[in-house]
CSV table of C-alpha atoms in Angstrom, one decimal:
chain,number,residue,atom,x,y,z
S,1,MET,CA,4.2,4.6,11.6
S,2,GLY,CA,1.2,7.0,12.2
S,3,ASP,CA,3.4,10.0,11.6
S,4,PHE,CA,4.3,8.8,8.1
S,5,VAL,CA,0.7,8.1,7.2
S,6,LYS,CA,-0.1,11.6,8.5
S,7,GLU,CA,2.6,13.2,6.5
S,8,LEU,CA,1.9,11.3,3.4
S,9,TRP,CA,-1.8,12.3,3.6
S,10,LEU,CA,-0.9,16.0,4.1
S,11,PHE,CA,1.4,15.8,1.0
S,12,MET,CA,-1.4,14.3,-1.2
S,13,ARG,CA,-3.9,16.8,0.0
S,14,VAL,CA,-1.8,19.8,-0.3
S,15,ARG,CA,-0.4,18.9,-3.7
S,16,LYS,CA,-3.6,17.4,-5.0
S,17,LYS,CA,-2.1,14.1,-5.7
S,18,TYR,CA,-5.1,11.9,-4.8
S,19,TRP,CA,-4.3,9.5,-7.5
S,20,LEU,CA,-1.3,8.2,-5.5
S,21,LEU,CA,-3.7,6.8,-2.8
S,22,PRO,CA,-4.9,3.7,-4.7
S,23,ILE,CA,-1.2,2.9,-5.6
S,24,PHE,CA,-0.2,3.0,-1.9
S,25,VAL,CA,-3.0,0.9,-0.8
S,26,VAL,CA,-2.5,-1.8,-3.3
S,27,MET,CA,1.3,-1.7,-2.4
S,28,ALA,CA,0.4,-2.0,1.2
S,29,MET,CA,-1.9,-5.0,0.6
S,30,PHE,CA,0.7,-6.9,-1.4
S,31,GLY,CA,3.3,-6.2,1.1
S,32,GLY,CA,0.9,-7.5,3.9
S,33,LEU,CA,0.1,-10.6,1.8
S,34,ILE,CA,3.7,-11.4,1.4
S,35,VAL,CA,4.6,-10.8,5.1
S,36,LEU,CA,1.4,-12.9,6.3
S,37,THR,CA,2.0,-15.9,3.8
S,38,GLN,CA,5.6,-16.2,4.2
S,39,GLY,CA,6.7,-19.6,5.4
S,40,THR,CA,3.0,-20.9,5.5
S,41,ALA,CA,1.1,-23.7,3.9
S,42,VAL,CA,-0.9,-21.0,2.0
S,43,ALA,CA,1.9,-19.7,-0.1
S,44,PRO,CA,1.6,-22.2,-3.1
S,45,PHE,CA,-2.0,-21.2,-3.5
S,46,ILE,CA,-1.1,-17.5,-3.4
S,47,TYR,CA,1.5,-18.2,-6.0
S,48,THR,CA,-0.9,-19.7,-8.5
S,49,ILE,CA,-3.1,-16.4,-8.3
S,50,PHE,CA,-0.2,-14.5,-9.9
């Protein structure tokens, strides 16, 4: 996982694609939210947000 993040950062730095960083951060947050709330009692409250 660390190698992927390092390679992604090098790609963005070399090609000046810094605008991709917020997209990846938001996608990682949503992915973590889905993984953490799967099968818990918090899930119905998360669905009301969206």
